[in-house]
Short mmCIF file of C-alpha atoms in Angstrom, two decimals:
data_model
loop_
_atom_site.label_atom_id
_atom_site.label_comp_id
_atom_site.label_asym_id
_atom_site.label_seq_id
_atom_site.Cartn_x
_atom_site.Cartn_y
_atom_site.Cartn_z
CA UNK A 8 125.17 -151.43 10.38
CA UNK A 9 121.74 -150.77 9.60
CA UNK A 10 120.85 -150.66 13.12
CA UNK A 11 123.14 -147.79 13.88
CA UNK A 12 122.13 -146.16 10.76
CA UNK A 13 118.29 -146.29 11.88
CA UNK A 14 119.47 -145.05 15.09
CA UNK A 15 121.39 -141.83 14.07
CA UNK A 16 118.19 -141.18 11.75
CA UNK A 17 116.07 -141.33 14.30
CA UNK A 18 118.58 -139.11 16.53
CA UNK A 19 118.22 -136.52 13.93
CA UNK A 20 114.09 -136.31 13.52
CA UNK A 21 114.68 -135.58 16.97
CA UNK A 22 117.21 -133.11 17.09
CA UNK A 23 114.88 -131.40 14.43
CA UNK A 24 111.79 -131.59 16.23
CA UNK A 25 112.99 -130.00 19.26
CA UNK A 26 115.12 -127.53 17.25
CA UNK A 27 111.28 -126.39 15.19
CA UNK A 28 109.50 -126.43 18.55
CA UNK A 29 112.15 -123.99 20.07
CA UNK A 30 111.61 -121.68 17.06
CA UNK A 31 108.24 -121.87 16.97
CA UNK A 32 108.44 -121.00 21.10
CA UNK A 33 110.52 -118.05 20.24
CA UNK A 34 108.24 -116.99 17.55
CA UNK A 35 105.23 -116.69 19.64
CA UNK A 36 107.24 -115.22 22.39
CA UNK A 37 107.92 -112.62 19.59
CA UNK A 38 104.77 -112.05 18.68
CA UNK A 39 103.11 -111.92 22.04
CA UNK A 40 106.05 -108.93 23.01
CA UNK A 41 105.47 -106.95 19.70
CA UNK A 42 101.56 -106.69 20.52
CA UNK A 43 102.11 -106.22 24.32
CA UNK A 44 104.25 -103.14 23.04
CA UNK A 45 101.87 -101.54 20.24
CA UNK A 46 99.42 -101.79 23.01
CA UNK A 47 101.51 -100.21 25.44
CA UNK A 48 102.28 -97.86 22.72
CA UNK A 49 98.72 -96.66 21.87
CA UNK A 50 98.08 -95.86 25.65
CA UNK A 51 100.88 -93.59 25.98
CA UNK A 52 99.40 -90.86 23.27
CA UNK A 53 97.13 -88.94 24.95
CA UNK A 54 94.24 -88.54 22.71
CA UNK A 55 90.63 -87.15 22.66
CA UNK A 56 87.60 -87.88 21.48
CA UNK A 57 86.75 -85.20 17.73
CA UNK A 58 84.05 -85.13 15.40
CA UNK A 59 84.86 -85.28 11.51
CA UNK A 60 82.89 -85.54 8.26
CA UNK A 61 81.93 -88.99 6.99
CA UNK A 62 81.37 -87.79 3.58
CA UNK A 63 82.61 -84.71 1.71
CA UNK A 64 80.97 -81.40 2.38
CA UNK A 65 79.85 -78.64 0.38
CA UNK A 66 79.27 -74.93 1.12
CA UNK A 67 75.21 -73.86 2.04
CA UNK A 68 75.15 -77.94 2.90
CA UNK A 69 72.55 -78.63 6.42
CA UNK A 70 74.87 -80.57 8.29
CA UNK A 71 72.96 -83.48 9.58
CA UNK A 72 73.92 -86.18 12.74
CA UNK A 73 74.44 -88.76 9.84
CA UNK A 74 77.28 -86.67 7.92
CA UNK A 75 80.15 -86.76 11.28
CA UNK A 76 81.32 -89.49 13.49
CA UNK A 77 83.70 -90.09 16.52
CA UNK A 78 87.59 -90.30 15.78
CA UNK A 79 90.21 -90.44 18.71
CA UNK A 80 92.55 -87.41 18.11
CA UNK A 81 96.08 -87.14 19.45
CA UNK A 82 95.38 -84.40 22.25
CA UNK A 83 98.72 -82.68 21.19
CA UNK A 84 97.72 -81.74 17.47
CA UNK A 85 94.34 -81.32 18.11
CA UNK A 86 92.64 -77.80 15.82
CA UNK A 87 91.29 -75.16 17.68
CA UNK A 88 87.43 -75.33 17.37
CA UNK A 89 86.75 -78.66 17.42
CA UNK A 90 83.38 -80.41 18.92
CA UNK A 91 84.22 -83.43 20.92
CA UNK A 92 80.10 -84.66 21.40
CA UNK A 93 77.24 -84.61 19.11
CA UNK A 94 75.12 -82.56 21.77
CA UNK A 95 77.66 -79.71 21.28
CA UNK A 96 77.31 -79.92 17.65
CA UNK A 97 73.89 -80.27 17.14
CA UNK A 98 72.31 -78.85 20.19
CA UNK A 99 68.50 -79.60 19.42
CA UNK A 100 66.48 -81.97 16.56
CA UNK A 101 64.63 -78.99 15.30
CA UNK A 102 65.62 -78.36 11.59
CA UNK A 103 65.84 -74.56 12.06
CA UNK A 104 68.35 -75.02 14.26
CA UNK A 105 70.41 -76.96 12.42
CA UNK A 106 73.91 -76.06 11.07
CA UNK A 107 75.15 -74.56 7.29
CA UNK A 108 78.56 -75.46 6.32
CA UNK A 109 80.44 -72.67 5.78
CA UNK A 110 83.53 -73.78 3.84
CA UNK A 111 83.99 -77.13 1.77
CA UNK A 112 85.32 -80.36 3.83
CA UNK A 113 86.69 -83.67 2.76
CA UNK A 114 85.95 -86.95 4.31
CA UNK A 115 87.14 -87.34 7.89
CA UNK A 116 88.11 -83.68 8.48
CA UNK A 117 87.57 -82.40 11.53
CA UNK A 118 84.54 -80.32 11.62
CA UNK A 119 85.81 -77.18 12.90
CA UNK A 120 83.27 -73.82 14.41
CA UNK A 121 84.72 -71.68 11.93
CA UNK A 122 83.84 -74.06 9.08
CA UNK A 123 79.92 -73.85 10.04
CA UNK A 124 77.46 -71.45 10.60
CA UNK A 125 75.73 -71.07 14.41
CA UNK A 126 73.12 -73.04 15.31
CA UNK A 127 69.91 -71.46 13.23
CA UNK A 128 72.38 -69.14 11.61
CA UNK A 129 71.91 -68.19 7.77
CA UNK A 130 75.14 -68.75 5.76
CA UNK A 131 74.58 -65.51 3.84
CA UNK A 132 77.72 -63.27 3.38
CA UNK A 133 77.68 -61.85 6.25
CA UNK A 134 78.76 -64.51 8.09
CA UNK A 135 82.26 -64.05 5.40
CA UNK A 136 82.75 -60.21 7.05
CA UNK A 137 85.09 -59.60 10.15
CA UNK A 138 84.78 -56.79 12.46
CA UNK A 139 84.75 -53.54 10.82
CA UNK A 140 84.78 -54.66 7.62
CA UNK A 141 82.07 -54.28 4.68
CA UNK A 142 81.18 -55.66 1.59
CA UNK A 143 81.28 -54.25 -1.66
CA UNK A 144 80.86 -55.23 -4.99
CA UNK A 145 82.97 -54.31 -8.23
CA UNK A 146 82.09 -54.63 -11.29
CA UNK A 147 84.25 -56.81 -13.84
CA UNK A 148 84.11 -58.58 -16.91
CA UNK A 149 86.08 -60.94 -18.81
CA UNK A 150 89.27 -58.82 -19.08
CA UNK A 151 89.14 -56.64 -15.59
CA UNK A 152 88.39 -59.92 -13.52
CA UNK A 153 91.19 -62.09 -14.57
CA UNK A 154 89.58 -64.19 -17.42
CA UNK A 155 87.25 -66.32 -14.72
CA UNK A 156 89.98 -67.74 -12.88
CA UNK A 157 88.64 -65.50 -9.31
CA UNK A 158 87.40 -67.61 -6.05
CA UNK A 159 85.97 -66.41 -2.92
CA UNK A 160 88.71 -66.12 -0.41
CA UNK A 161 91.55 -64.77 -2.52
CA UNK A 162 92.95 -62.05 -2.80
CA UNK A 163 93.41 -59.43 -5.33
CA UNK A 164 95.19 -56.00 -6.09
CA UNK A 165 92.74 -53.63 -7.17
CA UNK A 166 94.33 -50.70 -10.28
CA UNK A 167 92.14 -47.40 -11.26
CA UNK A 168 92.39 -46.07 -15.28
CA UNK A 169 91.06 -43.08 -16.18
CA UNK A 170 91.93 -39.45 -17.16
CA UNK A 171 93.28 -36.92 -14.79
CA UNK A 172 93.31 -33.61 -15.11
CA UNK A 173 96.40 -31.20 -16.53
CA UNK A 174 98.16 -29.68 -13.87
CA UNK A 175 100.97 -27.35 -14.08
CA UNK A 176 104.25 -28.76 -15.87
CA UNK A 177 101.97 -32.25 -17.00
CA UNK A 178 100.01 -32.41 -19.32
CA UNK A 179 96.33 -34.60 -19.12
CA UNK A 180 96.43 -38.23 -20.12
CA UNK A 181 94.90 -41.88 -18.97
CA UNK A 182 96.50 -42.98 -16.00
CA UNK A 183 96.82 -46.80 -14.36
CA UNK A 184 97.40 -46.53 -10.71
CA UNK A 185 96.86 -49.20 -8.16
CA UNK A 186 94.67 -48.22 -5.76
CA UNK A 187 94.05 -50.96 -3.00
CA UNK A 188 96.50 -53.95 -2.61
CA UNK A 189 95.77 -57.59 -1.18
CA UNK A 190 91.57 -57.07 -0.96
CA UNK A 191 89.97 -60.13 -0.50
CA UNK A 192 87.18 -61.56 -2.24
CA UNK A 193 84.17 -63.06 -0.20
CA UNK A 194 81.58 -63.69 -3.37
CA UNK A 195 81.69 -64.11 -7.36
CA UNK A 196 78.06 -63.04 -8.81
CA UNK A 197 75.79 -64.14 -6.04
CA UNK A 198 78.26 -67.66 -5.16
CA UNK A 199 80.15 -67.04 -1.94
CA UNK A 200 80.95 -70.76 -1.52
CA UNK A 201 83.26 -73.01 -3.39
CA UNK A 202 83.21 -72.47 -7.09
CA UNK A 203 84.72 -75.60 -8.99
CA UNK A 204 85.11 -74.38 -12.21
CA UNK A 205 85.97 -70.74 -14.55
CA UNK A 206 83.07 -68.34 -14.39
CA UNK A 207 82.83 -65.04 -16.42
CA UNK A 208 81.34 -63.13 -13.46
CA UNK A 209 79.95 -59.38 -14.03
CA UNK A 210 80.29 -58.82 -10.27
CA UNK A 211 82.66 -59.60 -7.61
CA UNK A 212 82.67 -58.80 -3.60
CA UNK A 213 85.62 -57.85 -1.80
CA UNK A 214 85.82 -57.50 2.02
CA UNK A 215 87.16 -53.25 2.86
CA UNK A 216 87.09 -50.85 5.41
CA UNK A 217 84.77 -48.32 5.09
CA UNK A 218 87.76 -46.04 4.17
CA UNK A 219 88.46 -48.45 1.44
CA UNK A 220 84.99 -48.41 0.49
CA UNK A 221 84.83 -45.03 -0.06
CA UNK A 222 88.07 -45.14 -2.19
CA UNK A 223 86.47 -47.96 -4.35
CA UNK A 224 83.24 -46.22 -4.87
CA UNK A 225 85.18 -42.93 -6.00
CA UNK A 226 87.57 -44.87 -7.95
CA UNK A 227 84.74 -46.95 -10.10
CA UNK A 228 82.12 -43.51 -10.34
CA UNK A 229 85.51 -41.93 -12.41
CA UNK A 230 87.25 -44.72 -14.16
CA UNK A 231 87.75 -47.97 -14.90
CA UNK A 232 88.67 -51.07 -12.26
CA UNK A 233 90.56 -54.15 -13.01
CA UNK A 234 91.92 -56.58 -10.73
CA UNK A 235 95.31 -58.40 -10.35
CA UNK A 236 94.96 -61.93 -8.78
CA UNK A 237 97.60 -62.26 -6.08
CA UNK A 238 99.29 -65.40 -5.46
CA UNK A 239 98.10 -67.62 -2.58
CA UNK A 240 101.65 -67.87 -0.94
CA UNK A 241 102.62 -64.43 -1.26
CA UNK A 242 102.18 -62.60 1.41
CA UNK A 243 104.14 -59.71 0.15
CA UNK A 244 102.08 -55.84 -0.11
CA UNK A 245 102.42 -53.77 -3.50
CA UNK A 246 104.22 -50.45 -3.17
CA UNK A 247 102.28 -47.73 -4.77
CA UNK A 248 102.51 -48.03 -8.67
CA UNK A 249 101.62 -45.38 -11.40
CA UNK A 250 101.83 -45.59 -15.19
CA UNK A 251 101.04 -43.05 -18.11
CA UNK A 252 101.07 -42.78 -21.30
CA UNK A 253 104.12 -41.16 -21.17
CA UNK A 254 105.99 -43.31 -18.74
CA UNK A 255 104.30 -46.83 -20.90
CA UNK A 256 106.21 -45.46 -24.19
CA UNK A 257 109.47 -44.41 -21.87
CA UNK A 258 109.14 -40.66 -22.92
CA UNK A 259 110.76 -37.95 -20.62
CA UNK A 260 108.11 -35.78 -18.86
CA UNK A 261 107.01 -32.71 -20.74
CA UNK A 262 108.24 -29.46 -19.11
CA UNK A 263 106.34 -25.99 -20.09
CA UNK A 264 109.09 -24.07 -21.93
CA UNK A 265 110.45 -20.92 -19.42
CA UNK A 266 109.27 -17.24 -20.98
CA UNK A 267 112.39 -15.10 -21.93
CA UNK A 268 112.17 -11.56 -19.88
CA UNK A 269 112.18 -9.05 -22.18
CA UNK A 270 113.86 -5.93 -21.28
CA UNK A 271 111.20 -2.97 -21.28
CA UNK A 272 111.72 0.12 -23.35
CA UNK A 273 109.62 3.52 -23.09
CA UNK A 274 109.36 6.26 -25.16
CA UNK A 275 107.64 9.12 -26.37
CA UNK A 276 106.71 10.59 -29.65
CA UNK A 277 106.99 14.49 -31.19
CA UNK A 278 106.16 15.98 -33.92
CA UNK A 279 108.24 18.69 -35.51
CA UNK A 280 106.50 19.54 -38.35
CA UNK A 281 106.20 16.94 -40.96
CA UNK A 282 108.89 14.62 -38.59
CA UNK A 283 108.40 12.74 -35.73
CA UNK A 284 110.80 11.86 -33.32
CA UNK A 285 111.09 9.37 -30.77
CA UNK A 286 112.78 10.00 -27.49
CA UNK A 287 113.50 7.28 -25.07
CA UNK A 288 112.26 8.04 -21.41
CA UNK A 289 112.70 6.18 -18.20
CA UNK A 290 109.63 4.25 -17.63
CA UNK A 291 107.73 4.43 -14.97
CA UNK A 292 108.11 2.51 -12.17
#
């Protein structure tokens, strides 16, 4: 009895020995397949080679060799204006030619041309302008320029106050009208980079045509500017508003009163002795 007992025990370390090397086969058989496919996998994207930041960037920063490196990029999403080499990038050692970052980048973003300046190119505010435009500045304060909460690159409605003239049927009064919608802001005071936190600024610079220019310039020389921050989703364009004084308090619009004509009567006066009498005439045309 025994006997058969050690048998069937030893039957049955076998049976499980064979039964843990077949999984342990089929495991690595597994494993060797999964990594074959990733492999596969990773070839089939085709990607290129992109140069990002390796540290966060700031605005004015000299970009230096040290500050990008070399990612592989999937071909299909890749951002227009990328540099793919180093010598494209940075194309000689000497420090006057080196690059300005134009707009703040995080770590491993792809350094993009419109995100630095040209080789040897000063990152002055000029290099914020597109063709045709100008720059000019408007003077705010605390009130007018939205409490500090203004960054280069938004944008902003710009209103007009001041007193017009009476014309005929209206009489003179302060006026609010808005004067330029969606003008974007290039500088605050004399920072046309990031700015990270409030600032009171006295001055801002907005981006205009020169017809818009000369609308600002004619608008600030009379009255008094103030700017409406506009949200950064909305892409929407104000309509033309106008308030007075009269429309704020929800008053009807003052009409001249219409002169009565007044029929006209001629006469002529005699004297017949110590009376005088009046005799109506027709009156001359």
């Amino acid at each position: 009895m025994r006997a058969v007992f050690g048998l069937v025990l030893i039957v049955g370390v076998a049976l499980a020995g064979g039964a843990a090397m077949m999984v342990k086969k089929q495991f690595s058989a597994y494993q060797n397949a999964l990594a074959y496919e990733r492999a596969n996998r990773g070839d089939s994207i085709p990607t290129v080679d992109v140069l990002v930041a390796t540290t966060p960037l700031k605005y004015g920063q000299h970009l230096k060799p040290e500050h990008v490196r070399t990612v592989r990029w999937p071909q299909a999403s890749l951002p227009e204006g990328t540099f793919q080499t180093l010598e494209t990038l940075f194309l000689s050692e000497r420090p006057e030619d080196e690059r300005i970052v134009l707009r703040a980048m995080e770590k491993d973003e792809a350094i993009l041309k419109v995100k630095v300046t040209r080789p040897g190119e000063d990152a002055g505010i000029t290099t914020r302008l597109e063709r045709g435009m100008r720059a000019f500045a408007i003077k705010v304060d605390v009130t007018s320029g939205v409490s500090g909460f203004l960054r280069p690159g938004d944008k902003v409605d710009v209103y007009w106050t001041g007193r017009i003239a009476k014309e005929s049927g209206r009489a003179s009064g302060d006026v609010t009208r808005l004067i330029q919608p969606n003008i974007e802001l290039i500088a605050v005071d004399q920072k046309a980079g990031d700015v990270n936190k409030a600032v009171i600024a006295r001055t801002v610079t907005v981006a205009a045509l020169p017809e818009q220019v000369a609308a600002l310039a004619q608008a600030q020389s009379t009255g008094r500017l103030s700017l409406s921050l506009v949200g950064a989703q909305d892409d929407t364009i104000a309509e033309v508003v106008e308030v007075d004084q009269r429309k704020l308090l929800g008053l009807a619009e003052f009409e001249a009163p219409v002169p009565l004509k007044e029929d006209r009567v001629c006469t002529i006066r005699n004297r017949r002795g110590a009376e005088v009498v009046v005799t109506q005439i027709p009156c001359p045309s």
